[in-house]
Amino acid sequence: MCGTALSWYRQVNPQCWTSEHVLEWISDHVDRIKFDASTLTLDYCTMDGATLCQMNHDQMISIFGPQLGLHLHQSLQEHKTKYGGMFGFPNPSSPESRSSDSDPEFSYPQISTPRGTHLWEFIRDILIHPERNQGLMKWEDRREGIFKFLKSEAVAQMWGQKKKNSSMTYEKLSRAMRYYYKREILERVDGRRLVYKFGKNSSGWKTEEVGMGM
DNA sequence: TTCTCGTTTCCTGTTT
DNA sequence: AAAACAGGAAACGAGA
């Protein structure tokens, strides 16, 4: 990894980036899309490349918001395919560099994320990080898996971005949610508008199951 | 290429 | 009245 130019890091596997490179890369995108950087927390931008590469689309959006998050995610995917060697996504068993540079509480549950996340998984991943999801959704009853949409149209837009469909609405998203009742991925919660409950065929949201120390 | 799955889109009717 | 909820039906795109 010999480097000379300021931006040499852009030609290497993003896994190798230091936290400075990551920060540089983020600010580059901030400039490029004229994003209002004052809405960002420097804390969340401080991570090394390996940590960055661990993040999936939803986590990226949870931290950086729908606009910047999407740009970062797409750009990172391009970097990965171009310079990231043979891996489509990061090695799940990577030892994890927990340097003081990394976000100390950066311990996402290791959920196997198949290509093309499903809607319920997308929703679940937003809920797993309530402190970072910008008030999009919240748990009504964490134990029971009951949750509520706070910004239904915003979530729908995010879902649409993920599927490259700018015309997604809550109306249409909710139809897909209702199909989950029969498959018992969701259970009905009636009388409660915008409230749903995870069913027995869902996974990855229970605190015990995920081992988040609760 | 065809088939399935998981939605997406549209719609009509009901409920809150 | 507006926004959600209910599902049927058909179209769709990705992947096997």
PDB file of C-alpha atoms (C1' of nucleotides) in Angstrom:
ATOM      1  CA  MET A   1       0.000   0.000   0.000  1.00  0.00           C
ATOM      2  CA  CYS A   2       2.490   2.571  -1.016  1.00  0.00           C
ATOM      3  CA  GLY A   3       0.916   5.952  -1.258  1.00  0.00           C
ATOM      4  CA  THR A   4       1.893   9.272  -2.630  1.00  0.00           C
ATOM      5  CA  ALA A   5      -1.066  11.374  -3.640  1.00  0.00           C
ATOM      6  CA  LEU A   6      -3.515  12.699  -1.110  1.00  0.00           C
ATOM      7  CA  SER A   7      -6.181  10.383  -2.335  1.00  0.00           C
ATOM      8  CA  TRP A   8      -4.160   7.207  -2.759  1.00  0.00           C
ATOM      9  CA  TYR A   9      -6.502   5.502  -0.386  1.00  0.00           C
ATOM     10  CA  ARG A  10      -9.208   5.593  -2.991  1.00  0.00           C
ATOM     11  CA  GLN A  11      -7.331   3.034  -5.010  1.00  0.00           C
ATOM     12  CA  VAL A  12      -7.089   0.446  -2.302  1.00  0.00           C
ATOM     13  CA  ASN A  13      -9.432  -1.886  -0.506  1.00  0.00           C
ATOM     14  CA  PRO A  14     -11.563   0.253   1.792  1.00  0.00           C
ATOM     15  CA  GLN A  15     -11.014  -2.419   4.437  1.00  0.00           C
ATOM     16  CA  CYS A  16      -7.532  -0.971   4.779  1.00  0.00           C
ATOM     17  CA  TRP A  17      -8.582   2.608   5.338  1.00  0.00           C
ATOM     18  CA  THR A  18      -7.682   4.273   8.584  1.00  0.00           C
ATOM     19  CA  SER A  19     -10.199   6.417  10.416  1.00  0.00           C
ATOM     20  CA  GLU A  20      -8.602   9.450   8.781  1.00  0.00           C
ATOM     21  CA  HIS A  21      -9.248   8.005   5.367  1.00  0.00           C
ATOM     22  CA  VAL A  22     -12.822   7.241   6.280  1.00  0.00           C
ATOM     23  CA  LEU A  23     -13.328  10.758   7.512  1.00  0.00           C
ATOM     24  CA  GLU A  24     -11.729  12.141   4.374  1.00  0.00           C
ATOM     25  CA  TRP A  25     -13.942   9.942   2.263  1.00  0.00           C
ATOM     26  CA  ILE A  26     -17.068  11.030   4.114  1.00  0.00           C
ATOM     27  CA  SER A  27     -16.251  14.725   3.851  1.00  0.00           C
ATOM     28  CA  ASP A  28     -15.594  14.245   0.193  1.00  0.00           C
ATOM     29  CA  HIS A  29     -19.130  12.977  -0.252  1.00  0.00           C
ATOM     30  CA  VAL A  30     -20.511  15.690   1.965  1.00  0.00           C
ATOM     31  CA  ASP A  31     -18.934  18.246  -0.337  1.00  0.00           C
ATOM     32  CA  ARG A  32     -19.945  16.462  -3.462  1.00  0.00           C
ATOM     33  CA  ILE A  33     -23.639  16.444  -2.648  1.00  0.00           C
ATOM     34  CA  LYS A  34     -23.515  19.702  -0.715  1.00  0.00           C
ATOM     35  CA  PHE A  35     -24.812  17.990   2.361  1.00  0.00           C
ATOM     36  CA  ASP A  36     -25.318  20.018   5.515  1.00  0.00           C
ATOM     37  CA  ALA A  37     -22.479  18.627   7.617  1.00  0.00           C
ATOM     38  CA  SER A  38     -23.752  20.292  10.767  1.00  0.00           C
ATOM     39  CA  THR A  39     -26.333  17.548  11.083  1.00  0.00           C
ATOM     40  CA  LEU A  40     -23.558  14.978  11.466  1.00  0.00           C
ATOM     41  CA  THR A  41     -21.972  13.794  14.661  1.00  0.00           C
ATOM     42  CA  LEU A  42     -18.222  13.523  14.274  1.00  0.00           C
ATOM     43  CA  ASP A  43     -18.320  10.641  16.670  1.00  0.00           C
ATOM     44  CA  TYR A  44     -20.233   8.490  14.236  1.00  0.00           C
ATOM     45  CA  CYS A  45     -17.868   9.341  11.409  1.00  0.00           C
ATOM     46  CA  THR A  46     -14.911   8.069  13.371  1.00  0.00           C
ATOM     47  CA  MET A  47     -14.251   4.500  12.429  1.00  0.00           C
ATOM     48  CA  ASP A  48     -11.684   2.620  10.442  1.00  0.00           C
ATOM     49  CA  GLY A  49     -12.251   1.096   7.053  1.00  0.00           C
ATOM     50  CA  ALA A  50     -12.884  -2.383   8.369  1.00  0.00           C
ATOM     51  CA  THR A  51     -15.648  -1.085  10.581  1.00  0.00           C
ATOM     52  CA  LEU A  52     -17.065   0.981   7.756  1.00  0.00           C
ATOM     53  CA  CYS A  53     -17.148  -2.040   5.492  1.00  0.00           C
ATOM     54  CA  GLN A  54     -19.152  -3.953   8.066  1.00  0.00           C
ATOM     55  CA  MET A  55     -22.054  -1.594   7.772  1.00  0.00           C
ATOM     56  CA  ASN A  56     -24.960  -2.512   5.606  1.00  0.00           C
ATOM     57  CA  HIS A  57     -27.281  -0.158   3.788  1.00  0.00           C
ATOM     58  CA  ASP A  58     -29.650   0.297   6.707  1.00  0.00           C
ATOM     59  CA  GLN A  59     -26.967   0.954   9.242  1.00  0.00           C
ATOM     60  CA  MET A  60     -25.431   3.505   6.928  1.00  0.00           C
ATOM     61  CA  ILE A  61     -28.734   5.288   6.648  1.00  0.00           C
ATOM     62  CA  SER A  62     -29.371   5.055  10.361  1.00  0.00           C
ATOM     63  CA  ILE A  63     -26.164   6.940  10.996  1.00  0.00           C
ATOM     64  CA  PHE A  64     -25.912   9.328   8.075  1.00  0.00           C
ATOM     65  CA  GLY A  65     -29.545   9.765   7.162  1.00  0.00           C
ATOM     66  CA  PRO A  66     -31.320   8.737   3.985  1.00  0.00           C
ATOM     67  CA  GLN A  67     -29.596  11.151   1.639  1.00  0.00           C
ATOM     68  CA  LEU A  68     -25.945  10.989   2.594  1.00  0.00           C
ATOM     69  CA  GLY A  69     -26.285   7.433   3.806  1.00  0.00           C
ATOM     70  CA  LEU A  70     -27.434   6.255   0.421  1.00  0.00           C
ATOM     71  CA  HIS A  71     -24.582   8.002  -1.358  1.00  0.00           C
ATOM     72  CA  LEU A  72     -22.028   6.585   1.022  1.00  0.00           C
ATOM     73  CA  HIS A  73     -23.438   3.127   0.757  1.00  0.00           C
ATOM     74  CA  GLN A  74     -23.482   3.099  -3.006  1.00  0.00           C
ATOM     75  CA  SER A  75     -20.027   4.581  -3.243  1.00  0.00           C
ATOM     76  CA  LEU A  76     -18.673   2.061  -0.785  1.00  0.00           C
ATOM     77  CA  GLN A  77     -20.184  -0.807  -2.715  1.00  0.00           C
ATOM     78  CA  GLU A  78     -18.447   0.425  -5.836  1.00  0.00           C
ATOM     79  CA  HIS A  79     -15.155   0.678  -3.991  1.00  0.00           C
ATOM     80  CA  LYS A  80     -15.595  -2.785  -2.615  1.00  0.00           C
ATOM     81  CA  THR A  81     -16.267  -4.391  -5.965  1.00  0.00           C
ATOM     82  CA  LYS A  82     -13.466  -2.454  -7.581  1.00  0.00           C
ATOM     83  CA  TYR A  83     -10.754  -2.747  -4.982  1.00  0.00           C
ATOM     84  CA  GLY A  84     -12.123  -5.056  -2.366  1.00  0.00           C
ATOM     85  CA  GLY A  85     -10.706  -8.297  -3.641  1.00  0.00           C
ATOM     86  CA  MET A  86     -12.978 -11.244  -4.063  1.00  0.00           C
ATOM     87  CA  PHE A  87     -15.366 -10.612  -1.220  1.00  0.00           C
ATOM     88  CA  GLY A  88     -18.794  -9.276  -2.014  1.00  0.00           C
ATOM     89  CA  PHE A  89     -19.157  -8.194   1.554  1.00  0.00           C
ATOM     90  CA  PRO A  90     -16.896  -8.260   4.587  1.00  0.00           C
ATOM     91  CA  ASN A  91     -15.665 -11.454   6.102  1.00  0.00           C
ATOM     92  CA  PRO A  92     -18.002 -12.139   9.016  1.00  0.00           C
ATOM     93  CA  SER A  93     -15.240 -13.721  11.049  1.00  0.00           C
ATOM     94  CA  SER A  94     -12.855 -10.824  10.784  1.00  0.00           C
ATOM     95  CA  PRO A  95     -11.266 -10.331  14.201  1.00  0.00           C
ATOM     96  CA  GLU A  96     -12.581  -6.784  14.392  1.00  0.00           C
ATOM     97  CA  SER A  97     -10.238  -3.961  15.000  1.00  0.00           C
ATOM     98  CA  ARG A  98     -11.437  -2.439  18.193  1.00  0.00           C
ATOM     99  CA  SER A  99      -8.913   0.300  18.342  1.00  0.00           C
ATOM    100  CA  SER A 100      -9.673   3.394  20.317  1.00  0.00           C
ATOM    101  CA  ASP A 101     -10.396   4.909  16.948  1.00  0.00           C
ATOM    102  CA  SER A 102     -13.448   2.781  16.462  1.00  0.00           C
ATOM    103  CA  ASP A 103     -16.795   3.722  17.841  1.00  0.00           C
ATOM    104  CA  PRO A 104     -16.703   2.026  21.239  1.00  0.00           C
ATOM    105  CA  GLU A 105     -20.278   0.887  21.051  1.00  0.00           C
ATOM    106  CA  PHE A 106     -20.054  -0.321  17.526  1.00  0.00           C
ATOM    107  CA  SER A 107     -21.263  -3.845  18.033  1.00  0.00           C
ATOM    108  CA  TYR A 108     -23.987  -4.611  15.572  1.00  0.00           C
ATOM    109  CA  PRO A 109     -25.500  -8.028  16.039  1.00  0.00           C
ATOM    110  CA  GLN A 110     -24.140 -10.493  13.555  1.00  0.00           C
ATOM    111  CA  ILE A 111     -27.228 -11.268  11.590  1.00  0.00           C
ATOM    112  CA  SER A 112     -26.634 -13.120   8.402  1.00  0.00           C
ATOM    113  CA  THR A 113     -27.650 -10.584   5.823  1.00  0.00           C
ATOM    114  CA  PRO A 114     -28.492 -12.269   2.556  1.00  0.00           C
ATOM    115  CA  ARG A 115     -28.240 -10.325  -0.633  1.00  0.00           C
ATOM    116  CA  GLY A 116     -31.249  -8.123  -1.053  1.00  0.00           C
ATOM    117  CA  THR A 117     -32.658  -7.662   2.394  1.00  0.00           C
ATOM    118  CA  HIS A 118     -36.361  -8.230   2.780  1.00  0.00           C
ATOM    119  CA  LEU A 119     -38.741  -5.576   3.978  1.00  0.00           C
ATOM    120  CA  TRP A 120     -39.195  -6.989   7.455  1.00  0.00           C
ATOM    121  CA  GLU A 121     -35.428  -7.190   7.875  1.00  0.00           C
ATOM    122  CA  PHE A 122     -35.074  -3.617   6.750  1.00  0.00           C
ATOM    123  CA  ILE A 123     -37.655  -2.568   9.341  1.00  0.00           C
ATOM    124  CA  ARG A 124     -35.991  -4.696  12.000  1.00  0.00           C
ATOM    125  CA  ASP A 125     -32.613  -3.142  11.312  1.00  0.00           C
ATOM    126  CA  ILE A 126     -34.001   0.349  11.782  1.00  0.00           C
ATOM    127  CA  LEU A 127     -35.566  -0.689  15.082  1.00  0.00           C
ATOM    128  CA  ILE A 128     -32.410  -2.325  16.368  1.00  0.00           C
ATOM    129  CA  HIS A 129     -30.769   1.094  16.557  1.00  0.00           C
ATOM    130  CA  PRO A 130     -33.349   3.389  18.127  1.00  0.00           C
ATOM    131  CA  GLU A 131     -30.688   5.945  19.071  1.00  0.00           C
ATOM    132  CA  ARG A 132     -29.628   6.263  15.466  1.00  0.00           C
ATOM    133  CA  ASN A 133     -32.802   5.913  13.495  1.00  0.00           C
ATOM    134  CA  GLN A 134     -33.776   9.562  13.572  1.00  0.00           C
ATOM    135  CA  GLY A 135     -37.117   8.906  15.180  1.00  0.00           C
ATOM    136  CA  LEU A 136     -38.403   6.938  12.226  1.00  0.00           C
ATOM    137  CA  MET A 137     -39.739   4.045  14.260  1.00  0.00           C
ATOM    138  CA  LYS A 138     -39.886   3.004  17.877  1.00  0.00           C
ATOM    139  CA  TRP A 139     -40.561  -0.010  20.005  1.00  0.00           C
ATOM    140  CA  GLU A 140     -43.925  -0.062  21.736  1.00  0.00           C
ATOM    141  CA  ASP A 141     -42.974  -3.207  23.584  1.00  0.00           C
ATOM    142  CA  ARG A 142     -39.462  -4.359  22.979  1.00  0.00           C
ATOM    143  CA  ARG A 143     -39.984  -7.736  24.673  1.00  0.00           C
ATOM    144  CA  GLU A 144     -43.056  -8.558  22.658  1.00  0.00           C
ATOM    145  CA  GLY A 145     -41.653  -7.207  19.440  1.00  0.00           C
ATOM    146  CA  ILE A 146     -44.351  -4.592  19.064  1.00  0.00           C
ATOM    147  CA  PHE A 147     -43.288  -1.512  17.155  1.00  0.00           C
ATOM    148  CA  LYS A 148     -44.665   1.598  15.589  1.00  0.00           C
ATOM    149  CA  PHE A 149     -43.970   3.765  12.581  1.00  0.00           C
ATOM    150  CA  LEU A 150     -43.378   7.350  13.638  1.00  0.00           C
ATOM    151  CA  LYS A 151     -42.447   8.680  10.210  1.00  0.00           C
ATOM    152  CA  SER A 152     -44.168   6.230   7.931  1.00  0.00           C
ATOM    153  CA  GLU A 153     -43.584   8.091   4.684  1.00  0.00           C
ATOM    154  CA  ALA A 154     -39.917   8.658   5.493  1.00  0.00           C
ATOM    155  CA  VAL A 155     -39.417   4.971   6.135  1.00  0.00           C
ATOM    156  CA  ALA A 156     -41.214   4.204   2.889  1.00  0.00           C
ATOM    157  CA  GLN A 157     -38.914   6.574   1.039  1.00  0.00           C
ATOM    158  CA  MET A 158     -35.886   4.865   2.534  1.00  0.00           C
ATOM    159  CA  TRP A 159     -37.247   1.494   1.549  1.00  0.00           C
ATOM    160  CA  GLY A 160     -37.831   2.872  -1.918  1.00  0.00           C
ATOM    161  CA  GLN A 161     -34.270   4.102  -2.150  1.00  0.00           C
ATOM    162  CA  LYS A 162     -33.008   0.709  -1.202  1.00  0.00           C
ATOM    163  CA  LYS A 163     -35.071  -0.841  -3.952  1.00  0.00           C
ATOM    164  CA  LYS A 164     -34.316   1.987  -6.365  1.00  0.00           C
ATOM    165  CA  ASN A 165     -37.932   2.945  -6.452  1.00  0.00           C
ATOM    166  CA  SER A 166     -38.588   6.598  -5.782  1.00  0.00           C
ATOM    167  CA  SER A 167     -42.347   6.166  -5.847  1.00  0.00           C
ATOM    168  CA  MET A 168     -42.603   3.967  -2.775  1.00  0.00           C
ATOM    169  CA  THR A 169     -45.231   5.077  -0.281  1.00  0.00           C
ATOM    170  CA  TYR A 170     -46.413   3.865   3.086  1.00  0.00           C
ATOM    171  CA  GLU A 171     -49.636   2.781   1.425  1.00  0.00           C
ATOM    172  CA  LYS A 172     -47.737   0.326  -0.748  1.00  0.00           C
ATOM    173  CA  LEU A 173     -45.228  -0.632   1.900  1.00  0.00           C
ATOM    174  CA  SER A 174     -48.056  -1.485   4.263  1.00  0.00           C
ATOM    175  CA  ARG A 175     -49.581  -3.848   1.715  1.00  0.00           C
ATOM    176  CA  ALA A 176     -46.340  -5.799   1.784  1.00  0.00           C
ATOM    177  CA  MET A 177     -46.441  -5.706   5.576  1.00  0.00           C
ATOM    178  CA  ARG A 178     -49.931  -7.214   5.547  1.00  0.00           C
ATOM    179  CA  TYR A 179     -48.740 -10.106   3.427  1.00  0.00           C
ATOM    180  CA  TYR A 180     -46.466 -10.999   6.329  1.00  0.00           C
ATOM    181  CA  TYR A 181     -49.421 -11.853   8.562  1.00  0.00           C
ATOM    182  CA  LYS A 182     -50.158 -15.064   6.727  1.00  0.00           C
ATOM    183  CA  ARG A 183     -46.528 -16.094   6.812  1.00  0.00           C
ATOM    184  CA  GLU A 184     -46.399 -15.242  10.516  1.00  0.00           C
ATOM    185  CA  ILE A 185     -43.448 -12.972  10.083  1.00  0.00           C
ATOM    186  CA  LEU A 186     -45.731 -10.318  11.567  1.00  0.00           C
ATOM    187  CA  GLU A 187     -48.720 -10.609  13.855  1.00  0.00           C
ATOM    188  CA  ARG A 188     -51.721  -8.359  13.728  1.00  0.00           C
ATOM    189  CA  VAL A 189     -52.088  -5.594  16.261  1.00  0.00           C
ATOM    190  CA  ASP A 190     -55.547  -4.252  15.726  1.00  0.00           C
ATOM    191  CA  GLY A 191     -56.909  -0.965  16.745  1.00  0.00           C
ATOM    192  CA  ARG A 192     -53.429   0.530  16.828  1.00  0.00           C
ATOM    193  CA  ARG A 193     -52.660   2.601  13.786  1.00  0.00           C
ATOM    194  CA  LEU A 194     -49.114   2.181  12.411  1.00  0.00           C
ATOM    195  CA  VAL A 195     -48.385  -0.519  14.963  1.00  0.00           C
ATOM    196  CA  TYR A 196     -47.142  -3.995  14.074  1.00  0.00           C
ATOM    197  CA  LYS A 197     -45.690  -6.932  15.902  1.00  0.00           C
ATOM    198  CA  PHE A 198     -43.000  -9.394  14.914  1.00  0.00           C
ATOM    199  CA  GLY A 199     -44.239 -12.937  14.584  1.00  0.00           C
ATOM    200  CA  LYS A 200     -42.661 -16.297  15.212  1.00  0.00           C
ATOM    201  CA  ASN A 201     -41.157 -16.492  11.756  1.00  0.00           C
ATOM    202  CA  SER A 202     -39.133 -13.341  12.247  1.00  0.00           C
ATOM    203  CA  SER A 203     -35.777 -13.249  13.948  1.00  0.00           C
ATOM    204  CA  GLY A 204     -32.892 -11.065  14.869  1.00  0.00           C
ATOM    205  CA  TRP A 205     -34.809  -8.573  16.970  1.00  0.00           C
ATOM    206  CA  LYS A 206     -35.033 -10.316  20.328  1.00  0.00           C
ATOM    207  CA  THR A 207     -32.497  -8.976  22.778  1.00  0.00           C
ATOM    208  CA  GLU A 208     -31.639 -12.422  24.139  1.00  0.00           C
ATOM    209  CA  GLU A 209     -31.372 -13.928  20.698  1.00  0.00           C
ATOM    210  CA  VAL A 210     -28.934 -11.318  19.559  1.00  0.00           C
ATOM    211  CA  GLY A 211     -26.805 -11.343  22.651  1.00  0.00           C
ATOM    212  CA  MET A 212     -26.805  -7.640  23.258  1.00  0.00           C
ATOM    213  CA  GLY A 213     -26.331  -8.164  26.939  1.00  0.00           C
ATOM    214  CA  MET A 214     -29.868  -7.677  28.098  1.00  0.00           C
TER     215      MET A 214
ATOM    216  C1'  DT B   1     -36.237 -19.893 -20.599  1.00  0.00           C
ATOM    217  C1'  DT B   2     -39.578 -20.743 -17.390  1.00  0.00           C
ATOM    218  C1'  DC B   3     -40.961 -20.751 -12.560  1.00  0.00           C
ATOM    219  C1'  DT B   4     -41.196 -19.015  -7.870  1.00  0.00           C
ATOM    220  C1'  DC B   5     -40.834 -15.613  -4.378  1.00  0.00           C
ATOM    221  C1'  DG B   6     -41.350 -11.369  -2.472  1.00  0.00           C
ATOM    222  C1'  DT B   7     -42.977  -7.724  -3.212  1.00  0.00           C
ATOM    223  C1'  DT B   8     -45.191  -3.478  -6.037  1.00  0.00           C
ATOM    224  C1'  DT B   9     -49.066  -1.344  -7.940  1.00  0.00           C
ATOM    225  C1'  DC B  10     -53.851  -0.543  -8.151  1.00  0.00           C
ATOM    226  C1'  DC B  11     -58.262  -0.776  -6.475  1.00  0.00           C
ATOM    227  C1'  DT B  12     -62.660  -0.965  -3.864  1.00  0.00           C
ATOM    228  C1'  DG B  13     -64.482  -1.089   0.518  1.00  0.00           C
ATOM    229  C1'  DT B  14     -64.212  -0.496   5.699  1.00  0.00           C
ATOM    230  C1'  DT B  15     -62.614   1.586   9.944  1.00  0.00           C
ATOM    231  C1'  DT B  16     -60.641   5.008  12.905  1.00  0.00           C
TER     232       DT B  16
ATOM    233  C1'  DA C   1     -62.927  14.332   5.825  1.00  0.00           C
ATOM    234  C1'  DA C   2     -58.279  12.395   5.973  1.00  0.00           C
ATOM    235  C1'  DA C   3     -55.338   8.654   6.915  1.00  0.00           C
ATOM    236  C1'  DA C   4     -55.048   3.709   7.917  1.00  0.00           C
ATOM    237  C1'  DC C   5     -56.397  -0.882   7.370  1.00  0.00           C
ATOM    238  C1'  DA C   6     -58.003  -4.987   4.401  1.00  0.00           C
ATOM    239  C1'  DG C   7     -57.210  -7.998   0.919  1.00  0.00           C
ATOM    240  C1'  DG C   8     -58.000  -9.503  -4.092  1.00  0.00           C
ATOM    241  C1'  DA C   9     -55.815  -9.389  -8.402  1.00  0.00           C
ATOM    242  C1'  DA C  10     -52.296  -8.706 -11.576  1.00  0.00           C
ATOM    243  C1'  DA C  11     -47.651  -7.060 -12.881  1.00  0.00           C
ATOM    244  C1'  DC C  12     -42.812  -7.275 -11.867  1.00  0.00           C
ATOM    245  C1'  DG C  13     -37.760  -8.110 -11.150  1.00  0.00           C
ATOM    246  C1'  DA C  14     -34.269 -11.055  -9.300  1.00  0.00           C
ATOM    247  C1'  DG C  15     -32.572 -15.405  -8.778  1.00  0.00           C
ATOM    248  C1'  DA C  16     -32.613 -20.580  -9.308  1.00  0.00           C
TER     249       DA C  16
END
